[in-house]
CSV table of C-alpha atoms and ligand atoms in Angstrom, one decimal:
chain,number,residue,atom,x,y,z
J,1,MET,CA,-47.1,-17.4,-16.9
J,2,THR,CA,-48.1,-14.0,-15.1
J,3,HIS,CA,-48.7,-11.0,-17.0
J,4,GLU,CA,-47.5,-8.9,-14.2
J,5,PRO,CA,-44.3,-6.8,-14.9
J,6,ARG,CA,-40.5,-8.4,-14.0
J,7,ILE,CA,-39.4,-8.0,-10.4
J,8,TYR,CA,-35.4,-7.7,-10.3
J,9,LEU,CA,-33.2,-8.9,-7.9
J,10,SER,CA,-31.6,-5.8,-7.2
J,11,PRO,CA,-31.9,-3.1,-10.1
J,12,PRO,CA,-30.6,0.6,-10.1
J,13,HIS,CA,-32.0,3.0,-8.4
J,14,MET,CA,-31.4,6.5,-9.4
J,15,GLY,CA,-31.8,9.3,-6.8
J,16,GLY,CA,-32.5,12.3,-9.2
J,17,ARG,CA,-29.6,14.1,-8.6
J,18,GLU,CA,-27.6,12.2,-10.9
J,19,GLN,CA,-28.1,14.1,-13.8
J,20,VAL,CA,-27.2,17.6,-12.3
J,21,PHE,CA,-23.7,16.2,-11.8
J,22,VAL,CA,-23.4,14.9,-15.2
J,23,GLN,CA,-24.7,18.5,-16.6
J,24,ASP,CA,-21.8,19.5,-15.0
J,25,ALA,CA,-19.2,17.7,-16.2
J,26,PHE,CA,-20.5,18.0,-19.8
J,27,GLU,CA,-20.8,22.0,-18.9
J,28,SER,CA,-17.2,22.1,-18.1
J,29,ASN,CA,-16.3,19.5,-20.7
J,30,TRP,CA,-14.6,17.3,-18.3
J,31,ILE,CA,-15.2,13.7,-20.1
J,32,ALA,CA,-12.2,12.0,-19.4
J,33,PRO,CA,-10.9,9.6,-16.8
J,34,VAL,CA,-10.0,12.2,-14.9
J,35,GLY,CA,-11.8,16.1,-13.4
J,36,PRO,CA,-13.6,17.1,-10.4
J,37,ASN,CA,-16.0,14.6,-10.0
J,38,VAL,CA,-13.3,12.2,-9.6
J,39,ASP,CA,-11.7,13.8,-7.1
J,40,ALA,CA,-14.9,14.9,-5.3
J,41,PHE,CA,-16.2,11.4,-5.3
J,42,GLU,CA,-12.6,10.0,-3.9
J,43,ASN,CA,-12.9,12.4,-1.2
J,44,GLU,CA,-16.4,11.9,-0.4
J,45,LEU,CA,-16.5,8.2,0.0
J,46,SER,CA,-13.4,7.7,2.0
J,47,GLU,CA,-14.7,10.7,4.2
J,48,TYR,CA,-18.0,8.2,4.5
J,49,VAL,CA,-16.1,5.2,5.0
J,50,GLY,CA,-13.6,6.8,7.6
J,51,SER,CA,-10.5,5.7,5.5
J,52,ARG,CA,-7.7,8.8,4.9
J,53,GLY,CA,-7.8,8.0,0.9
J,54,ALA,CA,-9.3,6.6,-2.3
J,55,VAL,CA,-9.0,6.0,-6.0
J,56,ALA,CA,-11.9,5.9,-8.1
J,57,LEU,CA,-11.5,2.8,-10.5
J,58,HIS,CA,-13.7,1.5,-13.3
J,59,SER,CA,-14.5,-2.0,-11.5
J,60,GLY,CA,-14.2,-3.6,-8.0
J,61,THR,CA,-12.5,-6.1,-9.8
J,62,SER,CA,-10.0,-3.7,-10.9
J,63,ALA,CA,-9.6,-2.2,-7.6
J,64,ILE,CA,-8.9,-6.2,-5.7
J,65,HIS,CA,-6.4,-6.4,-8.5
J,66,LEU,CA,-3.8,-3.0,-7.4
J,67,ALA,CA,-4.7,-4.1,-3.8
J,68,LEU,CA,-3.4,-7.3,-4.5
J,69,ARG,CA,-0.3,-5.9,-6.5
J,70,LEU,CA,0.4,-3.4,-3.7
J,71,LEU,CA,0.8,-6.0,-1.1
J,72,GLY,CA,3.8,-7.2,-3.6
J,73,VAL,CA,1.6,-10.4,-4.9
J,74,SER,CA,3.4,-12.1,-7.6
J,75,ALA,CA,3.7,-15.4,-9.8
J,76,GLY,CA,4.3,-18.1,-7.1
J,77,ASP,CA,2.7,-16.6,-4.3
J,78,THR,CA,-0.3,-18.0,-2.5
J,79,VAL,CA,-3.2,-15.6,-1.5
J,80,PHE,CA,-6.0,-16.7,1.0
J,81,CYS,CA,-9.7,-15.7,-0.1
J,82,SER,CA,-13.3,-16.6,1.1
J,83,SER,CA,-14.9,-19.4,-0.8
J,84,LEU,CA,-18.5,-18.4,-1.0
J,85,THR,CA,-18.7,-15.5,-2.8
J,86,PHE,CA,-18.5,-14.1,-6.5
J,87,VAL,CA,-15.7,-15.1,-8.5
J,88,ALA,CA,-14.4,-11.5,-9.1
J,89,SER,CA,-12.8,-11.6,-5.6
J,90,ALA,CA,-10.3,-14.6,-6.6
J,91,ASN,CA,-9.8,-13.6,-10.7
J,92,PRO,CA,-7.4,-11.1,-9.9
J,93,ILE,CA,-5.3,-13.5,-7.8
J,94,LEU,CA,-4.9,-15.5,-11.3
J,95,TYR,CA,-4.1,-12.2,-12.7
J,96,LEU,CA,-0.9,-12.2,-11.2
J,97,GLY,CA,0.2,-15.9,-11.4
J,98,ALA,CA,-0.2,-16.2,-7.7
J,99,ALA,CA,-2.6,-19.4,-6.2
J,100,PRO,CA,-5.9,-19.1,-4.0
J,101,VAL,CA,-6.3,-21.1,-1.3
J,102,PHE,CA,-10.2,-21.1,-0.3
J,103,ILE,CA,-11.4,-20.6,3.5
J,104,ASP,CA,-14.9,-21.8,4.2
J,105,SER,CA,-17.6,-19.6,5.8
J,106,GLU,CA,-19.1,-19.9,9.4
J,107,PRO,CA,-22.7,-20.2,10.3
J,108,HIS,CA,-22.8,-16.8,12.4
J,109,SER,CA,-22.2,-14.3,9.4
J,110,TRP,CA,-21.8,-16.8,6.4
J,111,ASN,CA,-18.5,-15.2,6.3
J,112,MET,CA,-14.9,-16.3,6.7
J,113,SER,CA,-14.0,-18.8,9.4
J,114,PRO,CA,-11.8,-17.6,11.7
J,115,GLU,CA,-11.5,-21.6,12.7
J,116,ALA,CA,-10.6,-22.3,9.2
J,117,LEU,CA,-8.6,-19.7,8.4
J,118,GLU,CA,-6.4,-20.4,11.4
J,119,ALA,CA,-6.1,-24.2,9.9
J,120,ALA,CA,-5.0,-22.7,6.7
J,121,PHE,CA,-2.4,-20.4,8.5
J,122,LEU,CA,-1.2,-23.7,10.2
J,123,ASP,CA,-0.9,-25.7,7.2
J,124,SER,CA,1.0,-23.0,5.6
J,125,MET,CA,3.7,-22.6,8.1
J,126,LYS,CA,4.3,-26.3,7.8
J,127,MET,CA,4.7,-26.1,3.8
J,128,GLY,CA,6.7,-23.0,4.6
J,129,GLN,CA,4.7,-20.3,2.9
J,130,LEU,CA,2.9,-18.0,4.3
J,131,PRO,CA,0.3,-16.0,1.7
J,132,LYS,CA,1.0,-12.5,0.9
J,133,ALA,CA,-2.3,-11.2,1.6
J,134,VAL,CA,-6.0,-12.4,2.7
J,135,VAL,CA,-8.8,-11.1,0.5
J,136,VAL,CA,-11.8,-11.5,3.0
J,137,VAL,CA,-15.6,-11.0,1.8
J,138,ASN,CA,-18.4,-9.1,3.2
J,139,LEU,CA,-21.0,-11.4,2.0
J,140,TYR,CA,-24.4,-9.8,1.1
J,141,GLY,CA,-24.2,-6.7,2.8
J,142,GLN,CA,-22.8,-8.4,6.2
J,143,SER,CA,-19.3,-7.5,7.3
J,144,ALA,CA,-17.4,-10.3,8.5
J,145,ASP,CA,-16.0,-11.2,11.9
J,146,TYR,CA,-12.9,-8.7,11.6
J,147,ASP,CA,-12.0,-8.9,15.6
J,148,ALA,CA,-11.3,-12.8,15.0
J,149,ILE,CA,-10.2,-12.6,11.4
J,150,LEU,CA,-7.7,-9.6,12.0
J,151,GLN,CA,-6.3,-11.3,15.1
J,152,ILE,CA,-4.8,-14.0,13.3
J,153,CYS,CA,-3.6,-12.1,10.3
J,154,ASP,CA,-1.9,-10.1,12.7
J,155,ARG,CA,0.0,-12.9,14.6
J,156,TYR,CA,1.2,-14.0,11.2
J,157,GLY,CA,1.6,-10.4,9.7
J,158,VAL,CA,-0.3,-11.0,6.9
J,159,PRO,CA,-2.4,-7.9,5.4
J,160,VAL,CA,-6.1,-8.2,5.4
J,161,ILE,CA,-8.0,-6.6,1.8
J,162,GLU,CA,-11.4,-6.4,2.6
J,163,ASP,CA,-13.8,-6.9,-0.5
J,164,ALA,CA,-17.1,-4.7,0.5
J,165,ALA,CA,-18.2,-4.9,-2.9
J,166,GLU,CA,-21.6,-5.4,-1.6
J,167,SER,CA,-21.1,-4.3,1.9
J,168,LEU,CA,-21.2,-0.5,1.3
J,169,GLY,CA,-22.9,1.5,4.2
J,170,ALA,CA,-22.6,-1.5,6.6
J,171,SER,CA,-20.8,-1.7,9.9
J,172,TYR,CA,-18.5,-3.8,12.4
J,173,ARG,CA,-18.5,-2.1,16.2
J,174,GLY,CA,-19.2,1.3,14.9
J,175,LYS,CA,-16.6,1.1,11.9
J,176,LYS,CA,-17.8,1.6,8.4
J,177,SER,CA,-17.3,-1.7,6.6
J,178,GLY,CA,-14.2,-1.2,3.8
J,179,SER,CA,-12.1,0.6,6.5
J,180,MET,CA,-11.2,-2.8,8.5
J,181,GLY,CA,-8.3,-4.0,6.1
J,182,LYS,CA,-4.9,-2.8,5.1
J,183,PHE,CA,-7.1,-2.4,1.8
J,184,GLY,CA,-10.9,-2.1,1.3
J,185,ILE,CA,-12.7,-2.3,-2.0
J,186,PHE,CA,-16.1,-1.5,-3.4
J,187,SER,CA,-18.0,-2.0,-6.4
J,188,PHE,CA,-20.5,0.5,-8.2
J,189,ASN,CA,-21.6,-2.0,-10.6
J,190,GLY,CA,-25.4,-1.7,-11.6
J,191,ASN,CA,-26.5,-4.3,-9.1
J,192,LYS,CA,-24.7,-3.0,-6.1
J,193,ILE,CA,-26.4,-1.0,-3.2
J,194,ILE,CA,-25.4,2.3,-4.9
J,195,THR,CA,-24.0,2.2,-8.6
J,196,THR,CA,-22.3,4.6,-11.3
J,197,SER,CA,-23.2,1.6,-13.8
J,198,GLY,CA,-19.8,0.5,-13.3
J,199,GLY,CA,-17.1,1.5,-11.2
J,200,GLY,CA,-15.2,0.8,-8.1
J,201,MET,CA,-13.2,2.3,-5.4
J,202,LEU,CA,-10.1,1.4,-3.4
J,203,VAL,CA,-10.1,2.7,-0.1
J,204,SER,CA,-6.6,2.8,2.6
J,205,ASN,CA,-5.1,5.0,5.1
J,206,ASP,CA,-1.8,4.7,3.0
J,207,LEU,CA,-1.7,7.4,1.3
J,208,ASP,CA,1.7,6.6,-0.8
J,209,ALA,CA,0.3,2.9,-1.7
J,210,LEU,CA,-2.8,4.8,-3.1
J,211,ASP,CA,-0.5,7.5,-5.0
J,212,LYS,CA,0.7,4.0,-6.6
J,213,ALA,CA,-2.3,2.6,-7.1
J,214,ARG,CA,-3.6,6.0,-9.3
J,215,PHE,CA,-0.1,5.6,-11.3
J,216,TRP,CA,-0.5,2.4,-12.0
J,217,SER,CA,-4.5,2.9,-13.1
J,218,THR,CA,-3.4,5.7,-15.4
J,219,GLN,CA,-0.9,3.2,-17.5
J,220,ALA,CA,2.0,4.1,-15.4
J,221,ARG,CA,3.2,6.9,-17.2
J,222,ASP,CA,6.6,8.5,-15.9
J,223,GLN,CA,6.9,12.1,-14.7
J,224,ALA,CA,8.3,13.6,-18.4
J,225,LEU,CA,7.4,15.6,-21.4
J,226,HIS,CA,7.2,12.8,-23.6
J,227,TYR,CA,5.7,9.2,-23.3
J,228,GLN,CA,7.9,7.0,-21.0
J,229,HIS,CA,7.1,4.0,-19.0
J,230,SER,CA,9.1,2.1,-16.4
J,231,GLU,CA,6.4,-0.1,-15.0
J,232,ILE,CA,3.2,-2.1,-16.0
J,233,GLY,CA,0.3,0.2,-16.0
J,234,TYR,CA,-3.4,-0.3,-16.9
J,235,ASN,CA,-6.3,1.8,-18.1
J,236,TYR,CA,-8.4,1.4,-14.9
J,237,ARG,CA,-9.5,4.7,-13.9
J,238,LEU,CA,-13.1,5.7,-13.3
J,239,SER,CA,-14.7,8.3,-15.9
J,240,ASN,CA,-15.5,11.8,-14.9
J,241,LEU,CA,-19.6,11.5,-15.6
J,242,LEU,CA,-19.7,8.4,-13.7
J,243,ALA,CA,-18.1,10.0,-10.7
J,244,GLY,CA,-20.6,12.4,-11.0
J,245,VAL,CA,-23.4,9.6,-11.1
J,246,GLY,CA,-21.5,8.1,-7.9
J,247,ARG,CA,-21.4,11.7,-6.0
J,248,ALA,CA,-25.1,11.5,-6.2
J,249,GLN,CA,-25.8,8.1,-5.2
J,250,LEU,CA,-23.5,8.4,-2.3
J,251,GLN,CA,-25.7,10.8,-1.0
J,252,GLU,CA,-28.9,8.5,-0.7
J,253,LEU,CA,-26.7,5.5,0.7
J,254,ASP,CA,-27.8,6.0,3.9
J,255,ALA,CA,-31.3,6.0,2.7
J,256,ARG,CA,-30.5,3.0,0.6
J,257,VAL,CA,-29.3,1.0,3.3
J,258,ALA,CA,-32.1,1.8,5.0
J,259,ALA,CA,-34.7,0.5,2.4
J,260,ARG,CA,-32.5,-2.5,2.0
J,261,ARG,CA,-33.0,-2.9,6.0
J,262,ASN,CA,-37.1,-2.7,6.0
J,263,ILE,CA,-37.4,-4.8,2.8
J,264,PHE,CA,-35.3,-7.8,4.9
J,265,GLU,CA,-37.6,-6.9,7.7
J,266,ARG,CA,-40.6,-7.8,5.8
J,267,TYR,CA,-39.7,-10.7,4.3
J,268,TYR,CA,-38.5,-12.2,7.8
J,269,ALA,CA,-42.1,-11.5,9.5
J,270,GLU,CA,-44.0,-12.7,6.8
J,271,LEU,CA,-41.4,-15.7,6.0
J,272,SER,CA,-39.2,-16.8,9.1
J,273,HIS,CA,-42.3,-19.1,10.5
J,274,ILE,CA,-42.0,-21.6,8.0
J,275,ALA,CA,-40.4,-24.7,9.2
J,276,GLY,CA,-36.9,-25.3,7.5
J,277,VAL,CA,-36.9,-21.5,6.6
J,278,SER,CA,-33.4,-19.7,8.1
J,279,PHE,CA,-32.5,-16.0,7.3
J,280,MET,CA,-28.7,-15.4,6.7
J,281,PRO,CA,-28.7,-13.8,10.6
J,282,GLU,CA,-26.8,-10.5,11.5
J,283,HIS,CA,-23.9,-11.3,13.0
J,284,GLN,CA,-23.9,-9.4,17.0
J,285,LEU,CA,-21.3,-6.8,16.5
J,286,GLY,CA,-22.2,-5.9,13.1
J,287,LYS,CA,-24.9,-4.1,11.0
J,288,CYS,CA,-25.8,-5.3,7.7
J,289,ASN,CA,-26.7,-3.2,4.9
J,290,ARG,CA,-28.9,-6.1,3.8
J,291,TRP,CA,-27.9,-5.6,0.1
J,292,LEU,CA,-29.9,-9.2,-0.8
J,293,THR,CA,-32.0,-10.9,1.7
J,294,ALA,CA,-30.6,-14.4,1.5
J,295,LEU,CA,-32.3,-17.5,3.2
J,296,THR,CA,-31.9,-21.1,3.5
J,297,VAL,CA,-34.6,-23.9,2.9
J,298,ASP,CA,-34.1,-27.2,4.1
J,299,PRO,CA,-35.7,-29.7,1.4
J,300,ASP,CA,-36.0,-32.4,4.0
J,301,VAL,CA,-38.2,-30.3,6.2
J,302,CYS,CA,-40.1,-28.2,3.6
J,303,GLY,CA,-40.0,-30.7,0.7
J,304,ILE,CA,-38.9,-28.0,-1.7
J,305,THR,CA,-35.3,-27.2,-2.4
J,306,ALA,CA,-33.7,-23.7,-3.1
J,307,THR,CA,-33.2,-24.0,-6.6
J,308,GLU,CA,-36.9,-25.3,-7.3
J,309,ILE,CA,-38.5,-22.2,-5.7
J,310,VAL,CA,-36.0,-20.1,-7.7
J,311,THR,CA,-37.0,-21.4,-11.0
J,312,LYS,CA,-40.9,-21.4,-10.1
J,313,LEU,CA,-40.4,-17.6,-9.2
J,314,ALA,CA,-39.0,-17.0,-12.6
J,315,GLU,CA,-42.0,-18.9,-13.8
J,316,ARG,CA,-43.9,-15.9,-12.2
J,317,ASN,CA,-41.6,-13.3,-13.7
J,318,ILE,CA,-39.7,-12.8,-10.3
J,319,GLU,CA,-35.7,-12.8,-10.4
J,320,ALA,CA,-34.3,-14.8,-7.4
J,321,ARG,CA,-30.7,-16.3,-7.4
J,322,PRO,CA,-29.2,-19.2,-5.8
J,323,VAL,CA,-26.4,-18.5,-3.5
J,324,TRP,CA,-22.8,-17.9,-4.5
J,325,LYS,CA,-21.4,-21.5,-5.6
J,326,PRO,CA,-18.6,-21.8,-3.8
J,327,LEU,CA,-15.2,-21.2,-5.3
J,328,HIS,CA,-13.4,-23.9,-4.7
J,329,LEU,CA,-16.7,-26.0,-6.3
J,330,GLN,CA,-16.0,-23.9,-9.1
J,331,PRO,CA,-14.1,-25.5,-12.6
J,332,LEU,CA,-11.9,-22.7,-13.1
J,333,PHE,CA,-10.4,-23.3,-9.4
J,334,THR,CA,-10.4,-27.3,-9.7
J,335,GLY,CA,-7.3,-28.6,-7.4
J,336,ARG,CA,-6.8,-25.8,-5.3
J,337,ARG,CA,-6.2,-26.0,-1.7
J,338,TYR,CA,-9.5,-25.5,0.5
J,339,TYR,CA,-9.9,-25.4,4.3
J,340,ALA,CA,-13.4,-26.3,5.8
J,341,HIS,CA,-15.5,-25.1,8.9
J,342,GLY,CA,-16.2,-28.7,10.6
J,343,SER,CA,-18.1,-30.8,7.6
J,344,GLY,CA,-18.5,-27.4,5.7
J,345,ILE,CA,-20.7,-24.6,5.6
J,346,SER,CA,-20.4,-22.7,2.2
J,347,GLU,CA,-21.9,-26.3,0.4
J,348,THR,CA,-24.6,-26.6,2.6
J,349,LEU,CA,-25.5,-22.7,2.0
J,350,PHE,CA,-25.0,-23.1,-1.6
J,351,SER,CA,-27.1,-26.1,-1.9
J,352,GLN,CA,-29.9,-24.6,0.3
J,353,GLY,CA,-29.4,-20.7,-0.1
J,354,LEU,CA,-31.1,-18.4,-2.2
J,355,CYS,CA,-31.8,-14.6,-2.7
J,356,LEU,CA,-35.0,-12.6,-2.9
J,357,PRO,CA,-35.8,-9.6,-4.8
J,358,SER,CA,-34.1,-6.7,-2.7
J,359,GLY,CA,-33.7,-3.4,-4.5
J,360,SER,CA,-34.3,-0.3,-2.2
J,361,ASN,CA,-36.8,0.9,-5.4
J,362,LEU,CA,-39.0,-2.6,-4.7
J,363,THR,CA,-42.6,-1.4,-4.1
J,364,GLU,CA,-44.5,-2.5,-1.3
J,365,TYR,CA,-46.9,-4.2,-4.1
J,366,ASP,CA,-44.3,-6.1,-5.7
J,367,GLN,CA,-42.7,-7.2,-2.5
J,368,THR,CA,-46.4,-8.7,-1.6
J,369,ARG,CA,-46.0,-10.5,-4.9
J,370,VAL,CA,-42.8,-12.0,-4.0
J,371,ILE,CA,-44.0,-12.9,-0.8
J,372,GLN,CA,-47.4,-14.4,-2.0
J,373,ALA,CA,-45.6,-16.4,-4.7
J,374,ILE,CA,-43.2,-17.9,-2.0
J,375,LEU,CA,-46.2,-19.1,0.6
J,376,GLY,CA,-47.8,-20.2,-2.6
J,377,ILE,CA,-44.8,-22.5,-3.7
J,378,MET,CA,-44.1,-23.6,-0.3
J,379,SER,CA,-47.5,-24.5,0.8
J,380,ALA,CA,-48.0,-26.8,-2.5
J,381,PRO,CA,-46.7,-29.7,-2.2
J,382,THR,CA,-43.9,-30.3,-5.2
J,383,VAL,CA,-45.4,-33.9,-6.5
J,384,LEU,CA,-48.6,-31.7,-7.7
J,385,TYR,CA,-46.1,-30.2,-10.3
J,386,GLN,CA,-44.3,-33.6,-11.3
U,401,LIG,C1,-19.4,-7.2,-7.4
U,401,LIG,C2,-18.5,-8.2,-7.0
U,401,LIG,C3,-17.5,-7.8,-7.1
U,401,LIG,C4,-16.5,-7.1,-8.3
U,401,LIG,O1,-17.2,-5.9,-8.6
U,401,LIG,P1,-17.2,-5.4,-10.2
U,401,LIG,O2,-17.3,-3.9,-9.9
U,401,LIG,O3,-18.6,-5.8,-10.4
U,401,LIG,O4,-15.9,-5.5,-10.8
U,401,LIG,C5,-16.0,-8.4,-6.7
U,401,LIG,N1,-16.4,-9.2,-5.2
U,401,LIG,C6,-17.4,-9.2,-4.7
U,401,LIG,C7,-18.3,-9.8,-3.5
U,401,LIG,C8,-19.1,-8.5,-5.6
U,401,LIG,O5,-20.1,-9.0,-5.2
């Protein structure tokens, strides 16, 4: 055991100006899920992303829920969704009583495979039921390959929800991540590239749809003096205090992207020479924000598994994590349809993949600790420990 302090995977990183915005909220007494910070955060974020509008919400999950409902998803429908992702990408499909259909990754970006997507569409045509929407995830801060994906979805006339929870600040063909689909969603959870402690955003060019989302997110209260409701609503709006934190965080975003990319570059420089180790590639049309540095370890070449490395890093007080367990392997989704790319990509990424500490506030000293630990773990044959 080490007595060195714990190194976290992706801790919050405050810039310093957050308290100014929060103080403003206190002074004007806008301590509510409404107020000037909420409006300004929406404007500033949509301007950054290049979308016409945005709705600030209390989580990325609620943003996905509203996007699906805006696209008319309801009981009995199907929705396609990336399999290699966090469960929040698909849970809202279940909230609406619809059935998720999972799509594998392709090896160049680790994101949704256009080939598997096409297979899923062909099958759905045969079955006589096209999906109502496709949830495309930008994994670990890397944009999916939208040229290929949108071409397929447009051909079938099915809209895309871009789950950009992990990819704020990344881009694809020079366009900001989150602006590719009919709707884009972001998360400001504590572990994301910028945070409001908890929060999310729905973005789109369809301002009418965003107005509807804003209405649903505030209990769907009809215009009347008394309390009148004709539709189901939710309490999903972001607090004006937290929106203040978000505004200050957004000012730091480009610096955060640069910091995380530097962290990736250093891991790559110091670890990519190890036989059997491969880093998540950067797609040629995209620029990752490198939210998390992710890599795979081939146990046949390295003599150690990704899981063993995560465990041994934990013994050294370093938090690493396995790559997401694909949703089609989750007990929650047993029996759901799934379309693989070739013999399956996401399952291998899960069994061989891990994510390294990547916070934008990771010090050079702490990154050296992580690198030295991995070099030590990987050069020592595992049999010595057994
Ligand atoms: C974090 C995350 C979400 C959910 O965002 P919350 O704000 O935590 O609700 C959704 N999708 C992906 C891919 C995520 O990483």
